[in-house]
C-alpha atoms as a printed R data frame, in Angstrom:
    type eleno elety resid chain resno       x      y       z
1   ATOM     1    CA   UNK     A     1   0.000  0.000   0.000
2   ATOM     2    CA   UNK     A     2   2.761  2.432   0.943
3   ATOM     3    CA   UNK     A     3   4.727  1.638  -2.229
4   ATOM     4    CA   UNK     A     4   1.660  2.428  -4.376
5   ATOM     5    CA   UNK     A     5   1.203  5.722  -2.548
6   ATOM     6    CA   UNK     A     6   4.891  6.518  -2.983
7   ATOM     7    CA   UNK     A     7   4.702  5.683  -6.698
8   ATOM     8    CA   UNK     A     8   1.579  7.841  -7.032
9   ATOM     9    CA   UNK     A     9   3.331 10.787  -5.351
10  ATOM    10    CA   UNK     A    10   6.515 10.363  -7.413
11  ATOM    11    CA   UNK     A    11   4.572 10.231 -10.667
12  ATOM    12    CA   UNK     A    12   2.573 13.351  -9.789
13  ATOM    13    CA   UNK     A    13   5.710 15.218  -8.733
14  ATOM    14    CA   UNK     A    14   7.494 14.226 -11.954
15  ATOM    15    CA   UNK     A    15   4.447 15.272 -14.001
16  ATOM    16    CA   UNK     A    16   4.343 18.602 -12.156
17  ATOM    17    CA   UNK     A    17   8.040 19.218 -12.860
18  ATOM    18    CA   UNK     A    18   7.847 18.197 -16.536
19  ATOM    19    CA   UNK     A    19   4.798 20.375 -17.225
20  ATOM    20    CA   UNK     A    20   6.333 23.296 -15.333
21  ATOM    21    CA   UNK     A    21   9.611 22.932 -17.253
22  ATOM    22    CA   UNK     A    22   7.968 22.904 -20.677
23  ATOM    23    CA   UNK     A    23   5.746 25.842 -19.704
24  ATOM    24    CA   UNK     A    24   8.835 27.757 -18.569
25  ATOM    25    CA   UNK     A    25  10.566 26.936 -21.875
26  ATOM    26    CA   UNK     A    26   7.531 28.047 -23.875
27  ATOM    27    CA   UNK     A    27   8.348 30.977 -26.169
28  ATOM    28    CA   UNK     A    28   6.267 34.117 -25.790
29  ATOM    29    CA   UNK     A    29   3.446 35.145 -23.486
30  ATOM    30    CA   UNK     A    30  -0.076 33.753 -23.609
31  ATOM    31    CA   UNK     A    31  -2.676 36.428 -24.280
32  ATOM    32    CA   UNK     A    32  -6.295 35.633 -23.332
33  ATOM    33    CA   UNK     A    33  -8.522 35.175 -26.412
34  ATOM    34    CA   UNK     A    34  -5.439 35.255 -28.680
35  ATOM    35    CA   UNK     A    35  -3.399 32.351 -27.322
36  ATOM    36    CA   UNK     A    36   0.197 31.535 -28.067
37  ATOM    37    CA   UNK     A    37   1.778 30.531 -31.389
38  ATOM    38    CA   UNK     A    38   3.330 27.476 -29.731
39  ATOM    39    CA   UNK     A    39   1.852 26.115 -26.486
40  ATOM    40    CA   UNK     A    40   4.254 23.468 -25.169
41  ATOM    41    CA   UNK     A    41   2.288 22.920 -21.968
42  ATOM    42    CA   UNK     A    42  -0.467 20.943 -23.704
43  ATOM    43    CA   UNK     A    43   2.114 18.589 -25.205
44  ATOM    44    CA   UNK     A    44   3.807 18.139 -21.824
45  ATOM    45    CA   UNK     A    45   0.492 17.197 -20.226
46  ATOM    46    CA   UNK     A    46  -0.141 14.669 -23.029
47  ATOM    47    CA   UNK     A    47   3.341 13.223 -22.560
48  ATOM    48    CA   UNK     A    48   2.824 12.759 -18.818
49  ATOM    49    CA   UNK     A    49  -0.488 10.973 -19.387
50  ATOM    50    CA   UNK     A    50   1.193  8.648 -21.882
51  ATOM    51    CA   UNK     A    51   4.007  7.854 -19.456
52  ATOM    52    CA   UNK     A    52   2.065  7.586 -16.191
53  ATOM    53    CA   UNK     A    53  -1.625  7.260 -17.030
54  ATOM    54    CA   UNK     A    54  -4.634  9.114 -15.647
55  ATOM    55    CA   UNK     A    55  -3.244  8.968 -12.071
56  ATOM    56    CA   UNK     A    56  -1.266 12.163 -12.649
57  ATOM    57    CA   UNK     A    57  -4.342 14.332 -13.271
58  ATOM    58    CA   UNK     A    58  -3.917 16.103  -9.925
59  ATOM    59    CA   UNK     A    59  -0.244 16.835 -10.593
60  ATOM    60    CA   UNK     A    60  -1.089 18.068 -14.093
61  ATOM    61    CA   UNK     A    61  -3.864 20.327 -12.803
62  ATOM    62    CA   UNK     A    62  -1.655 21.811 -10.076
63  ATOM    63    CA   UNK     A    63   1.132 22.391 -12.620
64  ATOM    64    CA   UNK     A    64  -1.235 24.145 -15.041
65  ATOM    65    CA   UNK     A    65  -2.535 26.378 -12.237
66  ATOM    66    CA   UNK     A    66   0.927 27.036 -10.793
67  ATOM    67    CA   UNK     A    67   2.457 28.014 -14.122
68  ATOM    68    CA   UNK     A    68  -0.362 30.336 -15.105
69  ATOM    69    CA   UNK     A    69   0.754 33.967 -15.263
70  ATOM    70    CA   UNK     A    70  -2.620 35.547 -14.610
71  ATOM    71    CA   UNK     A    71  -4.212 33.146 -12.155
72  ATOM    72    CA   UNK     A    72  -5.808 34.722  -9.114
73  ATOM    73    CA   UNK     A    73  -7.628 33.240  -6.152
74  ATOM    74    CA   UNK     A    74 -10.287 35.955  -5.976
75  ATOM    75    CA   UNK     A    75 -13.334 33.805  -6.746
76  ATOM    76    CA   UNK     A    76 -15.620 36.836  -6.810
77  ATOM    77    CA   UNK     A    77 -14.245 37.921 -10.179
78  ATOM    78    CA   UNK     A    78 -15.717 36.288 -13.278
79  ATOM    79    CA   UNK     A    79 -12.356 36.375 -15.054
80  ATOM    80    CA   UNK     A    80 -10.746 34.286 -12.345
81  ATOM    81    CA   UNK     A    81 -13.510 31.700 -12.530
82  ATOM    82    CA   UNK     A    82 -13.083 31.443 -16.284
83  ATOM    83    CA   UNK     A    83  -9.332 31.060 -15.737
84  ATOM    84    CA   UNK     A    84  -9.916 28.237 -13.261
85  ATOM    85    CA   UNK     A    85 -12.178 26.430 -15.722
86  ATOM    86    CA   UNK     A    86  -9.570 27.096 -18.408
87  ATOM    87    CA   UNK     A    87  -6.912 25.445 -16.223
88  ATOM    88    CA   UNK     A    88  -9.149 22.424 -15.724
89  ATOM    89    CA   UNK     A    89  -9.658 22.181 -19.491
90  ATOM    90    CA   UNK     A    90  -5.896 22.414 -20.061
91  ATOM    91    CA   UNK     A    91  -5.256 19.492 -17.707
92  ATOM    92    CA   UNK     A    92  -8.234 17.429 -18.893
93  ATOM    93    CA   UNK     A    93  -8.150 17.842 -22.714
94  ATOM    94    CA   UNK     A    94  -5.145 15.571 -23.353
95  ATOM    95    CA   UNK     A    95  -6.674 12.879 -21.145
96  ATOM    96    CA   UNK     A    96  -9.991 13.196 -22.992
97  ATOM    97    CA   UNK     A    97  -8.168 12.808 -26.326
98  ATOM    98    CA   UNK     A    98  -6.350  9.676 -25.148
99  ATOM    99    CA   UNK     A    99  -9.535  8.163 -23.729
100 ATOM   100    CA   UNK     A   100 -11.402  8.939 -26.970
101 ATOM   101    CA   UNK     A   101  -8.714  7.233 -29.035
102 ATOM   102    CA   UNK     A   102  -8.784  4.185 -26.759
103 ATOM   103    CA   UNK     A   103 -12.599  4.044 -26.763
104 ATOM   104    CA   UNK     A   104 -12.791  4.004 -30.557
105 ATOM   105    CA   UNK     A   105  -9.817  1.602 -30.747
106 ATOM   106    CA   UNK     A   106  -7.890  4.081 -32.874
107 ATOM   107    CA   UNK     A   107  -4.566  3.763 -31.193
108 ATOM   108    CA   UNK     A   108  -1.967  1.816 -29.328
109 ATOM   109    CA   UNK     A   109   0.655  4.379 -28.382
110 ATOM   110    CA   UNK     A   110   3.372  1.841 -27.639
111 ATOM   111    CA   UNK     A   111   4.457 -1.189 -29.637
112 ATOM   112    CA   UNK     A   112   7.309 -3.210 -28.123
113 ATOM   113    CA   UNK     A   113   8.485 -0.251 -26.000
114 ATOM   114    CA   UNK     A   114   8.485  2.086 -29.019
115 ATOM   115    CA   UNK     A   115   6.241  5.074 -29.530
116 ATOM   116    CA   UNK     A   116   4.075  4.999 -32.658
117 ATOM   117    CA   UNK     A   117   4.608  8.306 -34.516
118 ATOM   118    CA   UNK     A   118   1.367  8.206 -36.526
119 ATOM   119    CA   UNK     A   119  -0.658  7.827 -33.355
120 ATOM   120    CA   UNK     A   120   1.242 10.686 -31.727
121 ATOM   121    CA   UNK     A   121   0.324 12.981 -34.615
122 ATOM   122    CA   UNK     A   122  -3.344 12.090 -34.291
123 ATOM   123    CA   UNK     A   123  -3.152 12.501 -30.510
124 ATOM   124    CA   UNK     A   124  -1.602 15.963 -30.887
125 ATOM   125    CA   UNK     A   125  -4.306 17.101 -33.316
126 ATOM   126    CA   UNK     A   126  -7.184 15.636 -31.278
127 ATOM   127    CA   UNK     A   127  -5.820 17.108 -28.042
128 ATOM   128    CA   UNK     A   128  -5.516 20.522 -29.685
129 ATOM   129    CA   UNK     A   129  -9.060 20.264 -31.036
130 ATOM   130    CA   UNK     A   130 -10.549 19.356 -27.635
131 ATOM   131    CA   UNK     A   131  -8.545 21.981 -25.790
132 ATOM   132    CA   UNK     A   132  -9.410 24.736 -28.281
133 ATOM   133    CA   UNK     A   133 -13.133 23.979 -28.438
134 ATOM   134    CA   UNK     A   134 -13.555 23.540 -24.673
135 ATOM   135    CA   UNK     A   135 -11.510 26.669 -23.918
136 ATOM   136    CA   UNK     A   136 -13.557 28.633 -26.446
137 ATOM   137    CA   UNK     A   137 -16.815 27.594 -24.789
138 ATOM   138    CA   UNK     A   138 -15.485 28.385 -21.299
139 ATOM   139    CA   UNK     A   139 -14.276 31.866 -22.262
140 ATOM   140    CA   UNK     A   140 -17.372 32.579 -24.362
141 ATOM   141    CA   UNK     A   141 -19.723 31.591 -21.546
142 ATOM   142    CA   UNK     A   142 -18.050 33.782 -18.946
143 ATOM   143    CA   UNK     A   143 -17.615 36.732 -21.294
144 ATOM   144    CA   UNK     A   144 -21.305 36.695 -22.255
145 ATOM   145    CA   UNK     A   145 -22.265 36.334 -18.606
146 ATOM   146    CA   UNK     A   146 -20.016 39.191 -17.437
147 ATOM   147    CA   UNK     A   147 -20.538 41.909 -20.071
148 ATOM   148    CA   UNK     A   148 -22.649 40.497 -22.902
149 ATOM   149    CA   UNK     A   149 -19.761 40.428 -25.376
150 ATOM   150    CA   UNK     A   150 -18.755 37.396 -27.407
151 ATOM   151    CA   UNK     A   151 -15.260 36.106 -28.079
152 ATOM   152    CA   UNK     A   152 -14.566 36.367 -31.827
153 ATOM   153    CA   UNK     A   153 -14.760 32.669 -32.794
154 ATOM   154    CA   UNK     A   154 -12.662 32.508 -35.966
155 ATOM   155    CA   UNK     A   155  -9.558 34.238 -34.574
156 ATOM   156    CA   UNK     A   156  -9.800 32.487 -31.223
157 ATOM   157    CA   UNK     A   157 -10.137 28.984 -32.687
158 ATOM   158    CA   UNK     A   158  -7.479 29.582 -35.353
159 ATOM   159    CA   UNK     A   159  -4.907 30.933 -32.876
160 ATOM   160    CA   UNK     A   160  -5.504 28.405 -30.113
161 ATOM   161    CA   UNK     A   161  -5.728 25.434 -32.476
162 ATOM   162    CA   UNK     A   162  -2.469 26.294 -34.214
163 ATOM   163    CA   UNK     A   163  -0.590 26.900 -30.956
164 ATOM   164    CA   UNK     A   164  -1.932 23.707 -29.382
165 ATOM   165    CA   UNK     A   165  -1.135 21.520 -32.402
166 ATOM   166    CA   UNK     A   166   2.408 22.865 -32.684
167 ATOM   167    CA   UNK     A   167   3.014 22.603 -28.944
168 ATOM   168    CA   UNK     A   168   1.668 19.058 -28.743
169 ATOM   169    CA   UNK     A   169   3.619 17.786 -31.715
170 ATOM   170    CA   UNK     A   170   6.897 19.438 -30.676
171 ATOM   171    CA   UNK     A   171   6.807 17.936 -27.176
172 ATOM   172    CA   UNK     A   172   5.552 14.503 -28.264
173 ATOM   173    CA   UNK     A   173   8.160 14.186 -31.011
174 ATOM   174    CA   UNK     A   174  10.877 15.402 -28.648
175 ATOM   175    CA   UNK     A   175   9.759 12.695 -26.222
176 ATOM   176    CA   UNK     A   176   9.769 10.037 -28.923
177 ATOM   177    CA   UNK     A   177  13.193 10.995 -30.233
178 ATOM   178    CA   UNK     A   178  15.009 11.973 -27.019
179 ATOM   179    CA   UNK     A   179  13.217 11.129 -23.756
180 ATOM   180    CA   UNK     A   180  12.113  7.537 -24.444
181 ATOM   181    CA   UNK     A   181  15.504  6.537 -25.948
182 ATOM   182    CA   UNK     A   182  17.188  8.184 -22.949
183 ATOM   183    CA   UNK     A   183  15.038  6.189 -20.549
184 ATOM   184    CA   UNK     A   184  15.747  3.058 -22.595
185 ATOM   185    CA   UNK     A   185  19.499  3.660 -22.297
186 ATOM   186    CA   UNK     A   186  19.763  4.809 -18.659
187 ATOM   187    CA   UNK     A   187  16.851  2.934 -17.040
188 ATOM   188    CA   UNK     A   188  15.607  0.153 -19.332
189 ATOM   189    CA   UNK     A   189  13.219 -1.208 -16.689
190 ATOM   190    CA   UNK     A   190  11.297  2.056 -16.704
191 ATOM   191    CA   UNK     A   191  10.636  2.172 -20.459
192 ATOM   192    CA   UNK     A   192   6.877  2.352 -21.036
193 ATOM   193    CA   UNK     A   193   5.802 -0.761 -22.894
194 ATOM   194    CA   UNK     A   194   2.058 -0.593 -22.550
195 ATOM   195    CA   UNK     A   195  -0.650  1.990 -22.725
196 ATOM   196    CA   UNK     A   196  -1.189  3.295 -19.184
197 ATOM   197    CA   UNK     A   197  -4.610  4.691 -20.105
198 ATOM   198    CA   UNK     A   198  -6.250  1.309 -20.688
């Protein structure tokens, strides 16, 4: 029991550190309703789910909240509530994409300890789609509720979708080409050989 708890804590701490690192390395500043041209955080969250499974959701959520530049704890402000929902979407979208792919039997991410590149591409695109659409609905809902305005859909979706796709693919391909081979070389017993999201 204690070893499972220790493993759970280690995995969440590692996920927190990986997501924080990639967010720190992310070029540029995220602007609400405009997004970021490359959003590495979404790819880092996807990578952590692939390596550790759904158990790291809490670590991913805390990392997304912690690394947010504009997050505030004043729950009385509508903007902060929309930010909190946005953080939840950022931590949940990659997991939703992986679960969707598993449900429709579209993917096995690992074959004989090797990542499958075609499935990573589809995962990156699906994750970006879910994250963009859910974020758009969250921001739109709270903007309409607060001042009656509406987020401009075309620009929002275009900017967020592009940044999320690029960020996901960059991190996932970096993992496939550098991280997994590094784990295979330095700690072969830790190489992921099965899909943790089953």
